PDB file of C-alpha atoms in Angstrom:
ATOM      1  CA  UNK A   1     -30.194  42.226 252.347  1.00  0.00           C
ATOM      2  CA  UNK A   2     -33.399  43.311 253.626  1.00  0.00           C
ATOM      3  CA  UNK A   3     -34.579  43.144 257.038  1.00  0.00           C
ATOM      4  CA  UNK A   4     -37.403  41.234 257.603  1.00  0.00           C
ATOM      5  CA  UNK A   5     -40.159  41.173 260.363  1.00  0.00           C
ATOM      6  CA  UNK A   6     -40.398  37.782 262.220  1.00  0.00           C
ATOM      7  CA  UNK A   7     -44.285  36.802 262.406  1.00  0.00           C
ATOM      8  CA  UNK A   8     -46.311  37.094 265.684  1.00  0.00           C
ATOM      9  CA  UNK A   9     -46.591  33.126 266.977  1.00  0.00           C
ATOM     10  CA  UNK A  10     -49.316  32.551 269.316  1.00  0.00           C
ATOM     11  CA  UNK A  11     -48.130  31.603 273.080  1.00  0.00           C
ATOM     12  CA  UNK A  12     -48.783  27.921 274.410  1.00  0.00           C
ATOM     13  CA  UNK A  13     -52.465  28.130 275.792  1.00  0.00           C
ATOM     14  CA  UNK A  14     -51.619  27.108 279.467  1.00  0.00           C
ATOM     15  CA  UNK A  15     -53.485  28.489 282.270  1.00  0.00           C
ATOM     16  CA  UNK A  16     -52.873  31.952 283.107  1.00  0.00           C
ATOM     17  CA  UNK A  17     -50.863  32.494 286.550  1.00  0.00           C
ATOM     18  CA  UNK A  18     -52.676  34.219 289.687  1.00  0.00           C
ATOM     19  CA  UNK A  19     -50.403  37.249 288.822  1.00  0.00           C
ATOM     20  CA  UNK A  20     -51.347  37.829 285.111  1.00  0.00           C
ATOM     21  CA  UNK A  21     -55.181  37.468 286.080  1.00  0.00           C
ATOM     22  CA  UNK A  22     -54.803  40.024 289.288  1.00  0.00           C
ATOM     23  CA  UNK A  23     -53.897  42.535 287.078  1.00  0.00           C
ATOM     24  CA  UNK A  24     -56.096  41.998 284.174  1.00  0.00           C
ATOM     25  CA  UNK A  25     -58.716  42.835 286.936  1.00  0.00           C
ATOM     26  CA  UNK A  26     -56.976  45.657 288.283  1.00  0.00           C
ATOM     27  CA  UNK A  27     -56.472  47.095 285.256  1.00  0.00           C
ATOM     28  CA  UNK A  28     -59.991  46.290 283.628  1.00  0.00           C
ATOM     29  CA  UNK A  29     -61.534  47.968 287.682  1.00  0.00           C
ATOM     30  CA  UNK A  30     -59.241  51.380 286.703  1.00  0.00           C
ATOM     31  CA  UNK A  31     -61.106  51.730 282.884  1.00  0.00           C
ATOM     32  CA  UNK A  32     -64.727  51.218 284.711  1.00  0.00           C
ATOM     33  CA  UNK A  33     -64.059  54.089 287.111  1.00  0.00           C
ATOM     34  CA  UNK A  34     -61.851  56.225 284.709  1.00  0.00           C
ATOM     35  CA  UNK A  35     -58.625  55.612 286.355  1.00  0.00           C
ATOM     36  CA  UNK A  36     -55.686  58.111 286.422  1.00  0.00           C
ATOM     37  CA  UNK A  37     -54.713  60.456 283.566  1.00  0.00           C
ATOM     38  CA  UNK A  38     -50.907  59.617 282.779  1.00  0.00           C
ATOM     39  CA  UNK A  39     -49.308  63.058 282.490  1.00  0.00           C
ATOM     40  CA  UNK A  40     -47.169  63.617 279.143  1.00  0.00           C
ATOM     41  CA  UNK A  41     -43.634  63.377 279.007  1.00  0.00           C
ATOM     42  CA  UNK A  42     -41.098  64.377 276.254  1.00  0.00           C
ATOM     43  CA  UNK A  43     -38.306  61.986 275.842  1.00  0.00           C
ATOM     44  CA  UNK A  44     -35.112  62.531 277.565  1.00  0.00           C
ATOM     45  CA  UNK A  45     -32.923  65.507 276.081  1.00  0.00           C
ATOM     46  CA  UNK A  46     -35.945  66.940 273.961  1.00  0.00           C
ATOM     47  CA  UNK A  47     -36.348  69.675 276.390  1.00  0.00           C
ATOM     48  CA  UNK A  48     -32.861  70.043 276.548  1.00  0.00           C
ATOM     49  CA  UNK A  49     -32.456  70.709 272.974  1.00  0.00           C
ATOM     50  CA  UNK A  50     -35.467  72.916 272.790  1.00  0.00           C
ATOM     51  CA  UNK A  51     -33.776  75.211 275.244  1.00  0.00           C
ATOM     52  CA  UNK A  52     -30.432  75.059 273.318  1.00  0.00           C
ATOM     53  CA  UNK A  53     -31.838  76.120 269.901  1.00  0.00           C
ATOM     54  CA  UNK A  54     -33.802  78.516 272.125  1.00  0.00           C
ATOM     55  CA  UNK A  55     -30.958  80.033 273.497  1.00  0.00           C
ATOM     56  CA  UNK A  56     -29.127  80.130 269.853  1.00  0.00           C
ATOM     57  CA  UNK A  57     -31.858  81.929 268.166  1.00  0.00           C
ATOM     58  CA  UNK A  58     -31.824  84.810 270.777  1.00  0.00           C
ATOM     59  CA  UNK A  59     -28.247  85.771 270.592  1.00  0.00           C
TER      60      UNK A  59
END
């Protein structure tokens, strides 16, 4: 049988905690002033594997 994707259901519209609203603003102050660029990351063992194919193709 196929799989099949469950449909997005919208949340219960209660008020939004002190929590949820302090970051919204911390995250919405960070895109006004540019914020910090997140460096890039391969996933674990990518590098790894690189350097092991690497290594195989030299000798």
């Amino acid at each position: 049988m196929a799989r099949s994707k469950k449909t997005a259901s919208n949340s219960t519209r209660g008020k939004a905690s002190r929590k949820q609203l302090a970051t919204e603003a911390a995250l919405q102050s960070t895109q006004a002033t540019g914020g910090v660029k997140k460096l890039h990351r391969y996933r674990s063992g990518t590098v790894a594997l690189r350097a092991i194919n690497h290594n195989n193709n030299i000798s």
